[in-house]
Amino acid sequence: MSLTTPIRTRIVDVVVPVYNEAHVLAASVRRLHAYLLGGFPYAFRIVIADNASTDATWQVARELARELPHVRAVHLDRKGRGRALRKVWTESDADVVAYMDVDLSTDLDAFLPLVAPLVSGHSDLAIGTRLARSSAVVRGPRREVVSRSYNLLLRGFFAAHFSDAQCGFKAARTVVAQALLPHVHDEEWFFDTELLLLAERNGLRIHEVPVDWVDDPDSRVDVLHTALDDLRGMARVARRIAAGTFRVSVPPRVREARLPPAMRAQLPRFALIGLVSTLAHLLLYVLLRGDMGALAANALALTMTTIANTAANRRFTFGVRGRAGVWRHQAQGGLAFVVGLALSSATLAGLHAVVAHPSRAVELGALVGAGTVATIVRFLLLRVWVFRAAGAAHSGYSTSRRDPAARNNSAKPADPGGRPDSAIATGPGDRIASVTSITSDAARRSAASAMPVASIDVPHSTDSAGSSGPAGEDV
C-alpha cells in the first residue's frame, strides 16, 4: 500500500488583455513572469490576449510565448476587453482565472492575497480596490472623482457592496466564472461591473484586497467614452433586474440558508416570554401610574419585569439550570434593562413634550413601540453575550471548538458521484468536468485547503501553443 499522498496542484491563469501595447508589452510580461516564477506558490500561465491590435502587439506577444515558459498568446479579431476575458476564461482549464492591466499599475504583491481565498474555496470572486482606507493610490484628481462617482452610483442604484468595480485587478474561481459568463452581456469596459453585480445579486462571495496603485500616464482609456458606456450598461442591467432575468442558479449555501438549529428553538420561547413580560410591564405601569409620574412608574415596572424576564430566558430559552452564574447573568442582563429604560423613557418624555396630557392608552402604545425595539436588542445581547456559552453547548458546539467528529467529517472530500453539479479532482491532471449550478461546497473546500500545494512546471509546448478557435488565434 502506498503511503504517499497525492498533491493537488492548483493552476492560475493570468490574462493580460492588450490593444496596441507593443511598446510596453515585453517589459510588463517579463516583469510579471519573473515575479510569479520567483515567489508565487501555485502553478501559473500568463495569457496575452490581443484585442485586434493594429501595431506590432501580436508579433511581440508571439515572440514572448515562444521565448518564455508558461506564457501563451491569443489573438482576437475584434476589440473589447470583456470579449478577450470571455474567450480566455471560457476556454480555461485552470482552477482560478485572473486578469490585470498590462501597465501593471497595481503592485504585484497584492496578487497572492487576491487569489488565495479563491484557491482555498473561501470566496468566489476577488477584486483589488483602490478605494479602501489602507490602499495607497497615486492618480490625478479627474480620475479620482470619476472613479468615486461611478462606484457611488453603483452603491446608490444597485446597493452594491463592493467598493471598486473598475480596478483592473480581478480573479474568480474558474467554475464560477464559466457559470456566470453566459449571463454577462457586455463585451467591453462594463464587463467587470456586470460580472460583479451578477455575482453579488445571486449570493456569491466577493473578496476585496486593498492595493497600492500608480496611475499610468500613457493609459489608452477614453474616460468620457468609458463613462458613457458604463451608464448605458447600468441602464441595461436595471432593465434586466426589473424584468427578473438577472439571475443564475444560486449556490447551495444561499439556497439552503436556514436559521441555526438552536436559534429556531430559542426564538418561539423568547417571543412567548417577551409577550408575557410586556403584558406584565404594561399592567404594572397602569397600577403604578396613579401614584407617581410616567417616568418613575415606567422605571419601576421595567425593573421588576426585566429581572423576571432574564430569569425566565435563562431557564427556558437558553436552558441554563442551577444557581451558578445567576447573579452574573442578571448583572449582564442589566445592560438590556438600561437600553429598554433609555428607549421607553425617551419615548415617554417625547410624548409628554408634544402632548400636554396624553391618555393612558397613548402612553401604553408608546411603551409597546419602544419595547419592541428593546426586545430585539435584548435577544441579541442575551444570545451573543450573556448566554453565549450555554447557547453554544445547546446547539452541539463547545465554547472553544467544534465536536471532533464533526470536524473530521468536514475534512472529508465530497463523493464525486454523489453530486451532479460538481466533480472532485484528485491529482494534478484532474479538472472540474462540468457544472450545472455554481457551488462552493464546504467539504471540498476543507479538503482542498488541507492538502499540500506545490508548483509544477507546465511543459513549454503546452504553455506556448494551442488550438485556434472561431474568435481568434492561439500561440
Tab-separated table of C-alpha atoms in Angstrom:
chain	number	residue	atom	x	y	z
A	1	MET	CA	0.000	0.000	0.000
A	2	SER	CA	1.367	3.386	-0.965
A	3	LEU	CA	1.952	5.814	1.873
A	4	THR	CA	2.303	8.841	-0.378
A	5	THR	CA	-0.427	11.442	-0.542
A	6	PRO	CA	-1.191	12.848	-3.988
A	7	ILE	CA	-0.586	16.589	-4.220
A	8	ARG	CA	-3.287	18.586	-5.879
A	9	THR	CA	-1.609	21.343	-7.832
A	10	ARG	CA	-3.619	24.488	-8.372
A	11	ILE	CA	-3.166	26.382	-11.627
A	12	VAL	CA	-3.918	30.080	-12.029
A	13	ASP	CA	-4.448	31.631	-15.459
A	14	VAL	CA	-3.392	35.282	-15.524
A	15	VAL	CA	-4.847	37.119	-18.530
A	16	VAL	CA	-3.259	40.334	-19.787
A	17	PRO	CA	-5.647	41.955	-22.308
A	18	VAL	CA	-3.841	44.345	-24.681
A	19	TYR	CA	-4.647	46.723	-27.519
A	20	ASN	CA	-1.797	48.483	-29.318
A	21	GLU	CA	0.610	47.998	-26.405
A	22	ALA	CA	3.690	46.837	-28.349
A	23	HIS	CA	5.861	49.469	-26.673
A	24	VAL	CA	5.268	48.178	-23.108
A	25	LEU	CA	4.134	44.583	-23.565
A	26	ALA	CA	7.507	42.834	-23.446
A	27	ALA	CA	8.766	44.682	-20.363
A	28	SER	CA	5.492	44.172	-18.465
A	29	VAL	CA	5.156	40.472	-19.262
A	30	ARG	CA	8.818	39.801	-18.391
A	31	ARG	CA	8.357	41.584	-15.082
A	32	LEU	CA	5.146	39.673	-14.292
A	33	HIS	CA	6.700	36.375	-15.365
A	34	ALA	CA	9.795	36.913	-13.200
A	35	TYR	CA	7.643	37.830	-10.210
A	36	LEU	CA	5.398	34.760	-10.484
A	37	LEU	CA	8.313	32.431	-11.195
A	38	GLY	CA	10.243	33.762	-8.234
A	39	GLY	CA	7.757	33.534	-5.395
A	40	PHE	CA	4.215	32.582	-6.434
A	41	PRO	CA	3.280	29.301	-4.692
A	42	TYR	CA	0.925	27.972	-7.389
A	43	ALA	CA	1.458	26.871	-10.952
A	44	PHE	CA	0.548	29.638	-13.372
A	45	ARG	CA	0.045	30.546	-17.011
A	46	ILE	CA	0.222	34.059	-18.398
A	47	VAL	CA	-2.158	34.527	-21.335
A	48	ILE	CA	-1.641	37.609	-23.501
A	49	ALA	CA	-4.995	38.403	-25.113
A	50	ASP	CA	-4.521	40.700	-28.106
A	51	ASN	CA	-7.676	42.728	-28.846
A	52	ALA	CA	-7.262	43.207	-32.619
A	53	SER	CA	-4.226	45.470	-32.253
A	54	THR	CA	-3.100	47.403	-35.317
A	55	ASP	CA	0.537	47.826	-34.255
A	56	ALA	CA	3.174	45.162	-33.533
A	57	THR	CA	1.487	43.895	-30.351
A	58	TRP	CA	0.601	40.492	-31.794
A	59	GLN	CA	4.119	39.934	-33.084
A	60	VAL	CA	5.598	40.813	-29.671
A	61	ALA	CA	3.075	38.546	-27.947
A	62	ARG	CA	4.013	35.590	-30.176
A	63	GLU	CA	7.700	36.125	-29.526
A	64	LEU	CA	7.114	36.179	-25.770
A	65	ALA	CA	5.059	32.984	-25.971
A	66	ARG	CA	7.874	31.232	-27.827
A	67	GLU	CA	10.571	32.533	-25.506
A	68	LEU	CA	9.072	32.274	-22.008
A	69	PRO	CA	7.670	29.126	-20.389
A	70	HIS	CA	4.139	29.371	-19.013
A	71	VAL	CA	3.217	32.133	-21.483
A	72	ARG	CA	0.521	31.883	-24.156
A	73	ALA	CA	-0.722	34.375	-26.704
A	74	VAL	CA	-4.273	34.622	-28.018
A	75	HIS	CA	-5.405	36.890	-30.852
A	76	LEU	CA	-8.946	38.204	-31.317
A	77	ASP	CA	-10.208	39.835	-34.486
A	78	ARG	CA	-12.458	42.264	-32.599
A	79	LYS	CA	-11.787	44.782	-29.846
A	80	GLY	CA	-13.211	44.646	-26.346
A	81	ARG	CA	-11.619	43.789	-23.021
A	82	GLY	CA	-14.725	41.874	-21.970
A	83	ARG	CA	-14.622	39.899	-25.199
A	84	ALA	CA	-10.988	38.916	-24.587
A	85	LEU	CA	-11.630	37.855	-20.995
A	86	ARG	CA	-14.720	35.906	-22.008
A	87	LYS	CA	-12.787	33.883	-24.605
A	88	VAL	CA	-9.808	33.027	-22.405
A	89	TRP	CA	-11.785	32.364	-19.224
A	90	THR	CA	-14.358	30.221	-21.037
A	91	GLU	CA	-11.650	28.009	-22.535
A	92	SER	CA	-9.503	27.851	-19.387
A	93	ASP	CA	-8.902	24.569	-17.566
A	94	ALA	CA	-7.206	26.307	-14.611
A	95	ASP	CA	-8.601	26.364	-11.087
A	96	VAL	CA	-8.564	30.160	-10.902
A	97	VAL	CA	-8.712	32.765	-13.666
A	98	ALA	CA	-7.467	36.308	-13.169
A	99	TYR	CA	-6.575	39.378	-15.157
A	100	MET	CA	-4.550	42.527	-14.735
A	101	ASP	CA	-3.864	45.574	-16.871
A	102	VAL	CA	-0.729	45.490	-18.993
A	103	ASP	CA	0.681	48.623	-17.363
A	104	LEU	CA	0.927	46.713	-14.055
A	105	SER	CA	-0.300	49.784	-12.206
A	106	THR	CA	-1.243	47.548	-9.272
A	107	ASP	CA	1.562	46.383	-7.002
A	108	LEU	CA	2.092	42.680	-7.720
A	109	ASP	CA	2.466	41.906	-4.026
A	110	ALA	CA	-1.354	42.026	-3.863
A	111	PHE	CA	-1.746	39.157	-6.334
A	112	LEU	CA	-1.320	36.273	-3.881
A	113	PRO	CA	-3.817	37.805	-1.399
A	114	LEU	CA	-6.161	38.209	-4.379
A	115	VAL	CA	-6.159	34.557	-5.467
A	116	ALA	CA	-5.561	32.745	-2.151
A	117	PRO	CA	-9.224	32.944	-0.968
A	118	LEU	CA	-10.268	31.530	-4.348
A	119	VAL	CA	-7.779	28.669	-4.273
A	120	SER	CA	-8.971	27.722	-0.794
A	121	GLY	CA	-12.616	27.943	-1.870
A	122	HIS	CA	-13.489	30.589	0.725
A	123	SER	CA	-14.580	33.167	-1.864
A	124	ASP	CA	-15.993	33.027	-5.394
A	125	LEU	CA	-14.547	36.221	-6.869
A	126	ALA	CA	-11.848	38.637	-5.730
A	127	ILE	CA	-11.124	42.229	-6.694
A	128	GLY	CA	-8.470	44.776	-5.958
A	129	THR	CA	-9.781	48.017	-4.521
A	130	ARG	CA	-8.158	51.437	-4.712
A	131	LEU	CA	-10.840	52.989	-2.534
A	132	ALA	CA	-10.103	51.260	0.778
A	133	ARG	CA	-8.576	53.350	3.554
A	134	SER	CA	-5.434	51.222	3.541
A	135	SER	CA	-4.933	51.493	-0.243
A	136	ALA	CA	-2.075	53.680	-1.472
A	137	VAL	CA	-3.097	55.329	-4.729
A	138	VAL	CA	-1.320	57.851	-6.935
A	139	ARG	CA	-3.534	59.340	-9.665
A	140	GLY	CA	-4.890	62.644	-10.879
A	141	PRO	CA	-7.957	64.361	-9.420
A	142	ARG	CA	-10.009	63.832	-12.588
A	143	ARG	CA	-9.759	60.050	-12.444
A	144	GLU	CA	-10.245	60.057	-8.695
A	145	VAL	CA	-13.529	61.971	-8.991
A	146	VAL	CA	-14.803	59.825	-11.902
A	147	SER	CA	-13.957	56.577	-10.120
A	148	ARG	CA	-15.535	57.523	-6.817
A	149	SER	CA	-18.627	58.962	-8.514
A	150	TYR	CA	-19.147	55.808	-10.569
A	151	ASN	CA	-18.851	53.484	-7.593
A	152	LEU	CA	-21.165	55.768	-5.622
A	153	LEU	CA	-23.747	55.368	-8.395
A	154	LEU	CA	-23.427	51.582	-8.182
A	155	ARG	CA	-23.995	51.650	-4.438
A	156	GLY	CA	-26.922	54.057	-4.770
A	157	PHE	CA	-28.778	52.375	-7.653
A	158	PHE	CA	-27.896	48.699	-7.118
A	159	ALA	CA	-26.974	48.609	-3.402
A	160	ALA	CA	-23.584	47.192	-4.436
A	161	HIS	CA	-21.340	46.251	-1.534
A	162	PHE	CA	-18.065	46.012	-3.473
A	163	SER	CA	-16.107	49.247	-3.412
A	164	ASP	CA	-14.172	49.417	-6.712
A	165	ALA	CA	-15.720	47.965	-9.854
A	166	GLN	CA	-13.178	49.406	-12.291
A	167	CYS	CA	-9.826	48.342	-10.873
A	168	GLY	CA	-8.052	46.207	-13.498
A	169	PHE	CA	-7.056	43.551	-10.977
A	170	LYS	CA	-9.605	40.758	-10.550
A	171	ALA	CA	-9.880	36.993	-10.233
A	172	ALA	CA	-12.528	34.286	-9.959
A	173	ARG	CA	-12.822	30.588	-9.411
A	174	THR	CA	-12.999	29.166	-12.921
A	175	VAL	CA	-16.124	27.118	-12.257
A	176	VAL	CA	-17.860	30.280	-11.038
A	177	ALA	CA	-16.656	32.465	-13.913
A	178	GLN	CA	-17.723	29.930	-16.529
A	179	ALA	CA	-21.195	29.685	-14.986
A	180	LEU	CA	-21.617	33.477	-14.884
A	181	LEU	CA	-20.188	34.393	-18.298
A	182	PRO	CA	-23.197	33.306	-20.404
A	183	HIS	CA	-25.292	35.786	-18.407
A	184	VAL	CA	-22.870	38.720	-18.834
A	185	HIS	CA	-23.783	40.647	-21.988
A	186	ASP	CA	-21.189	43.417	-22.157
A	187	GLU	CA	-18.017	42.850	-24.200
A	188	GLU	CA	-16.079	45.988	-23.323
A	189	TRP	CA	-15.358	48.053	-20.195
A	190	PHE	CA	-18.658	47.437	-18.393
A	191	PHE	CA	-17.927	43.695	-18.431
A	192	ASP	CA	-16.302	43.845	-14.974
A	193	THR	CA	-19.176	45.731	-13.366
A	194	GLU	CA	-21.844	43.496	-14.880
A	195	LEU	CA	-19.981	40.386	-13.721
A	196	LEU	CA	-19.693	41.716	-10.157
A	197	LEU	CA	-23.324	42.859	-9.978
A	198	LEU	CA	-24.497	39.495	-11.294
A	199	ALA	CA	-22.360	37.622	-8.777
A	200	GLU	CA	-23.390	39.731	-5.804
A	201	ARG	CA	-27.106	39.721	-6.573
A	202	ASN	CA	-27.020	35.932	-6.794
A	203	GLY	CA	-25.399	35.402	-3.431
A	204	LEU	CA	-21.778	34.803	-4.421
A	205	ARG	CA	-18.967	35.887	-2.133
A	206	ILE	CA	-16.671	38.690	-3.355
A	207	HIS	CA	-13.338	39.200	-1.596
A	208	GLU	CA	-11.660	42.621	-1.665
A	209	VAL	CA	-7.938	43.339	-1.410
A	210	PRO	CA	-6.669	46.895	-0.769
A	211	VAL	CA	-3.989	47.614	-3.362
A	212	ASP	CA	-1.153	50.024	-3.987
A	213	TRP	CA	-1.790	51.610	-7.357
A	214	VAL	CA	0.028	54.156	-9.527
A	215	ASP	CA	-1.790	55.717	-12.467
A	216	ASP	CA	-0.318	55.080	-15.901
A	217	PRO	CA	0.105	58.464	-17.642
A	218	ASP	CA	0.144	56.639	-21.012
A	219	SER	CA	-3.209	54.921	-20.447
A	220	ARG	CA	-5.275	54.494	-23.630
A	221	VAL	CA	-8.602	54.568	-21.793
A	222	ASP	CA	-11.002	57.252	-23.049
A	223	VAL	CA	-12.514	58.282	-19.720
A	224	LEU	CA	-15.560	60.095	-21.175
A	225	HIS	CA	-16.407	57.340	-23.660
A	226	THR	CA	-15.964	54.674	-20.972
A	227	ALA	CA	-18.168	56.614	-18.524
A	228	LEU	CA	-20.982	56.859	-21.085
A	229	ASP	CA	-20.699	53.134	-21.857
A	230	ASP	CA	-20.874	52.405	-18.139
A	231	LEU	CA	-24.051	54.462	-17.761
A	232	ARG	CA	-25.637	52.597	-20.670
A	233	GLY	CA	-24.557	49.332	-19.088
A	234	MET	CA	-26.140	50.334	-15.773
A	235	ALA	CA	-29.415	51.102	-17.542
A	236	ARG	CA	-29.303	47.713	-19.278
A	237	VAL	CA	-28.691	45.873	-16.003
A	238	ALA	CA	-31.508	47.831	-14.311
A	239	ARG	CA	-33.902	46.688	-17.048
A	240	ARG	CA	-32.815	43.062	-16.587
A	241	ILE	CA	-33.275	43.286	-12.831
A	242	ALA	CA	-36.759	44.788	-13.290
A	243	ALA	CA	-37.646	42.005	-15.728
A	244	GLY	CA	-36.349	39.333	-13.355
A	245	THR	CA	-33.776	37.997	-15.831
A	246	PHE	CA	-30.619	38.999	-13.950
A	247	ARG	CA	-30.322	35.623	-12.241
A	248	VAL	CA	-28.290	32.441	-12.312
A	249	SER	CA	-28.526	29.212	-10.312
A	250	VAL	CA	-27.599	30.257	-6.790
A	251	PRO	CA	-25.044	28.287	-4.759
A	252	PRO	CA	-26.360	25.762	-2.236
A	253	ARG	CA	-25.166	27.857	0.712
A	254	VAL	CA	-27.574	30.619	-0.368
A	255	ARG	CA	-30.461	28.422	-1.478
A	256	GLU	CA	-30.331	26.280	1.651
A	257	ALA	CA	-29.671	29.077	4.157
A	258	ARG	CA	-31.560	28.485	7.385
A	259	LEU	CA	-31.534	29.783	10.921
A	260	PRO	CA	-29.118	27.896	13.217
A	261	PRO	CA	-30.926	24.944	14.839
A	262	ALA	CA	-30.564	26.418	18.344
A	263	MET	CA	-31.996	29.771	17.260
A	264	ARG	CA	-35.021	28.084	15.693
A	265	ALA	CA	-35.825	26.605	19.104
A	266	GLN	CA	-34.957	29.742	21.061
A	267	LEU	CA	-36.997	32.289	19.132
A	268	PRO	CA	-40.505	30.943	19.957
A	269	ARG	CA	-39.643	30.613	23.659
A	270	PHE	CA	-38.123	34.078	23.759
A	271	ALA	CA	-41.163	35.529	21.982
A	272	LEU	CA	-43.565	33.896	24.452
A	273	ILE	CA	-41.574	35.116	27.456
A	274	GLY	CA	-41.344	38.561	25.866
A	275	LEU	CA	-45.104	38.715	25.343
A	276	VAL	CA	-45.776	37.806	28.969
A	277	SER	CA	-43.149	40.331	30.154
A	278	THR	CA	-44.650	43.090	28.014
A	279	LEU	CA	-48.158	42.468	29.385
A	280	ALA	CA	-46.778	42.439	32.937
A	281	HIS	CA	-44.872	45.672	32.278
A	282	LEU	CA	-47.975	47.409	30.967
A	283	LEU	CA	-50.112	46.146	33.857
A	284	LEU	CA	-47.591	47.296	36.479
A	285	TYR	CA	-47.259	50.641	34.722
A	286	VAL	CA	-51.009	51.235	34.870
A	287	LEU	CA	-51.142	50.256	38.559
A	288	LEU	CA	-48.191	52.483	39.499
A	289	ARG	CA	-49.093	55.413	37.257
A	290	GLY	CA	-51.814	56.662	39.593
A	291	ASP	CA	-49.342	57.260	42.432
A	292	MET	CA	-46.300	58.562	40.542
A	293	GLY	CA	-45.154	60.188	37.330
A	294	ALA	CA	-44.849	58.423	33.984
A	295	LEU	CA	-41.042	58.092	34.040
A	296	ALA	CA	-40.888	56.764	37.605
A	297	ALA	CA	-43.735	54.287	37.014
A	298	ASN	CA	-42.056	53.034	33.842
A	299	ALA	CA	-38.653	52.635	35.551
A	300	LEU	CA	-40.063	50.646	38.468
A	301	ALA	CA	-42.268	48.435	36.286
A	302	LEU	CA	-39.433	47.782	33.852
A	303	THR	CA	-37.007	46.891	36.669
A	304	MET	CA	-39.286	44.188	38.039
A	305	THR	CA	-40.178	42.685	34.672
A	306	THR	CA	-36.563	42.726	33.429
A	307	ILE	CA	-35.396	40.659	36.427
A	308	ALA	CA	-38.163	38.128	35.808
A	309	ASN	CA	-37.531	38.178	32.033
A	310	THR	CA	-33.812	37.416	32.408
A	311	ALA	CA	-34.510	34.579	34.853
A	312	ALA	CA	-37.163	33.037	32.579
A	313	ASN	CA	-34.981	33.266	29.459
A	314	ARG	CA	-32.050	31.807	31.387
A	315	ARG	CA	-34.098	28.764	32.331
A	316	PHE	CA	-36.407	28.160	29.390
A	317	THR	CA	-34.857	29.835	26.304
A	318	PHE	CA	-31.187	29.053	26.859
A	319	GLY	CA	-31.561	26.007	29.113
A	320	VAL	CA	-29.317	27.159	31.968
A	321	ARG	CA	-30.094	25.424	35.268
A	322	GLY	CA	-28.655	25.822	38.740
A	323	ARG	CA	-27.527	28.865	40.676
A	324	ALA	CA	-24.019	29.036	39.206
A	325	GLY	CA	-23.619	32.380	37.444
A	326	VAL	CA	-27.126	33.544	38.194
A	327	TRP	CA	-26.068	36.923	39.612
A	328	ARG	CA	-23.604	37.489	36.778
A	329	HIS	CA	-26.344	36.755	34.263
A	330	GLN	CA	-28.668	39.201	35.986
A	331	ALA	CA	-25.955	41.872	36.027
A	332	GLN	CA	-25.219	41.352	32.334
A	333	GLY	CA	-28.934	41.352	31.582
A	334	GLY	CA	-28.985	44.745	33.268
A	335	LEU	CA	-27.484	46.176	30.076
A	336	ALA	CA	-30.654	45.175	28.242
A	337	PHE	CA	-32.585	46.886	31.046
A	338	VAL	CA	-30.589	50.096	30.502
A	339	VAL	CA	-31.340	50.001	26.769
A	340	GLY	CA	-35.036	49.390	27.388
A	341	LEU	CA	-35.233	52.077	30.062
A	342	ALA	CA	-33.495	54.617	27.849
A	343	LEU	CA	-35.778	53.913	24.887
A	344	SER	CA	-39.024	53.865	26.867
A	345	SER	CA	-38.113	56.926	28.953
A	346	ALA	CA	-37.108	58.895	25.869
A	347	THR	CA	-40.352	57.872	24.162
A	348	LEU	CA	-42.486	58.928	27.142
A	349	ALA	CA	-40.579	62.190	27.558
A	350	GLY	CA	-41.019	62.971	23.891
A	351	LEU	CA	-44.703	62.122	24.044
A	352	HIS	CA	-45.298	64.437	27.020
A	353	ALA	CA	-43.313	67.185	25.302
A	354	VAL	CA	-45.631	67.012	22.294
A	355	VAL	CA	-48.928	66.258	24.064
A	356	ALA	CA	-49.677	68.032	27.338
A	357	HIS	CA	-51.877	65.311	28.875
A	358	PRO	CA	-51.782	62.102	26.813
A	359	SER	CA	-54.243	59.367	27.695
A	360	ARG	CA	-53.147	56.112	29.300
A	361	ALA	CA	-53.855	54.301	26.038
A	362	VAL	CA	-51.486	56.585	24.138
A	363	GLU	CA	-48.789	56.103	26.790
A	364	LEU	CA	-49.184	52.344	26.614
A	365	GLY	CA	-48.922	52.443	22.821
A	366	ALA	CA	-45.694	54.435	23.062
A	367	LEU	CA	-44.297	51.911	25.557
A	368	VAL	CA	-45.175	48.988	23.265
A	369	GLY	CA	-43.313	50.620	20.366
A	370	ALA	CA	-40.218	51.303	22.447
A	371	GLY	CA	-40.424	47.837	23.979
A	372	THR	CA	-40.431	46.176	20.542
A	373	VAL	CA	-37.095	47.748	19.660
A	374	ALA	CA	-35.713	46.953	23.108
A	375	THR	CA	-36.824	43.311	22.745
A	376	ILE	CA	-34.727	42.837	19.606
A	377	VAL	CA	-31.691	44.312	21.356
A	378	ARG	CA	-32.351	42.136	24.420
A	379	PHE	CA	-32.450	38.911	22.405
A	380	LEU	CA	-29.173	39.718	20.654
A	381	LEU	CA	-27.481	40.619	23.929
A	382	LEU	CA	-28.719	37.512	25.718
A	383	ARG	CA	-27.823	35.154	22.896
A	384	VAL	CA	-24.499	36.616	21.794
A	385	TRP	CA	-23.138	37.791	25.157
A	386	VAL	CA	-24.955	36.779	28.342
A	387	PHE	CA	-25.758	33.147	27.492
A	388	ARG	CA	-23.257	32.621	24.675
A	389	ALA	CA	-21.585	29.560	26.229
A	390	ALA	CA	-24.924	27.985	27.079
A	391	GLY	CA	-26.214	28.625	23.563
A	392	ALA	CA	-23.146	27.020	22.015
A	393	ALA	CA	-23.494	23.923	24.191
A	394	HIS	CA	-27.212	23.737	23.457
A	395	SER	CA	-26.547	23.775	19.701
A	396	GLY	CA	-23.978	20.973	19.814
A	397	TYR	CA	-20.759	23.018	19.986
A	398	SER	CA	-18.294	23.639	22.761
A	399	THR	CA	-17.227	27.183	23.533
A	400	SER	CA	-13.768	26.689	22.047
A	401	ARG	CA	-14.042	24.214	19.177
A	402	ARG	CA	-16.369	22.068	17.147
A	403	ASP	CA	-17.130	18.492	18.053
A	404	PRO	CA	-14.162	16.371	16.882
A	405	ALA	CA	-16.360	14.015	14.944
A	406	ALA	CA	-17.990	16.869	13.086
A	407	ARG	CA	-14.598	18.399	12.381
A	408	ASN	CA	-13.282	15.121	10.990
A	409	ASN	CA	-16.324	14.699	8.825
A	410	SER	CA	-15.941	18.206	7.424
A	411	ALA	CA	-12.421	17.397	6.328
A	412	LYS	CA	-13.528	14.544	4.088
A	413	PRO	CA	-13.956	15.399	0.410
A	414	ALA	CA	-17.402	15.033	-1.023
A	415	ASP	CA	-18.177	11.983	-3.103
A	416	PRO	CA	-17.790	12.984	-6.755
A	417	GLY	CA	-20.514	10.588	-7.753
A	418	GLY	CA	-22.960	11.927	-5.226
A	419	ARG	CA	-23.294	15.435	-6.651
A	420	PRO	CA	-24.472	16.047	-10.209
A	421	ASP	CA	-23.263	19.633	-10.199
A	422	SER	CA	-19.567	19.208	-9.492
A	423	ALA	CA	-16.620	16.858	-9.646
A	424	ILE	CA	-13.688	16.431	-7.276
A	425	ALA	CA	-10.194	16.463	-8.745
A	426	THR	CA	-7.721	14.142	-7.024
A	427	GLY	CA	-4.482	14.825	-8.826
A	428	PRO	CA	-2.522	17.449	-10.756
A	429	GLY	CA	-4.030	16.463	-14.087
A	430	ASP	CA	-7.659	16.344	-12.987
A	431	ARG	CA	-10.047	19.153	-13.785
A	432	ILE	CA	-13.618	20.047	-12.965
A	433	ALA	CA	-15.636	18.341	-15.656
A	434	SER	CA	-18.987	20.089	-15.648
A	435	VAL	CA	-21.210	22.362	-13.633
A	436	THR	CA	-24.931	22.983	-13.745
A	437	SER	CA	-25.018	25.339	-10.782
A	438	ILE	CA	-22.443	27.462	-9.005
A	439	THR	CA	-21.212	25.586	-5.962
A	440	SER	CA	-18.954	26.357	-3.057
A	441	ASP	CA	-19.033	23.014	-1.258
A	442	ALA	CA	-17.761	23.263	2.303
A	443	ALA	CA	-16.436	19.704	2.374
A	444	ARG	CA	-14.439	20.155	-0.812
A	445	ARG	CA	-13.160	23.467	0.465
A	446	SER	CA	-11.919	21.938	3.716
A	447	ALA	CA	-10.281	19.026	1.908
A	448	ALA	CA	-8.575	21.189	-0.691
A	449	SER	CA	-7.242	23.695	1.817
A	450	ALA	CA	-5.878	20.862	3.959
A	451	MET	CA	-3.848	19.364	1.103
A	452	PRO	CA	-0.282	20.495	0.449
A	453	VAL	CA	0.116	22.724	-2.571
A	454	ALA	CA	3.063	22.537	-4.915
A	455	SER	CA	4.045	24.461	-8.009
A	456	ILE	CA	4.841	22.364	-11.043
A	457	ASP	CA	6.430	23.156	-14.366
A	458	VAL	CA	3.928	23.011	-17.176
A	459	PRO	CA	5.611	21.736	-20.346
A	460	HIS	CA	6.719	24.579	-22.542
A	461	SER	CA	4.848	23.234	-25.524
A	462	THR	CA	1.573	23.338	-23.577
A	463	ASP	CA	2.017	26.941	-22.488
A	464	SER	CA	3.153	28.406	-25.738
A	465	ALA	CA	0.908	26.638	-28.219
A	466	GLY	CA	-2.765	25.968	-28.509
A	467	SER	CA	-5.517	25.301	-30.991
A	468	SER	CA	-7.146	28.136	-32.836
A	469	GLY	CA	-10.780	28.931	-32.226
A	470	PRO	CA	-13.524	30.723	-34.061
A	471	ALA	CA	-12.852	34.045	-32.333
A	472	GLY	CA	-9.101	34.183	-32.802
A	473	GLU	CA	-5.736	32.502	-32.916
A	474	ASP	CA	-3.637	30.888	-30.186
A	475	VAL	CA	0.116	30.757	-29.983
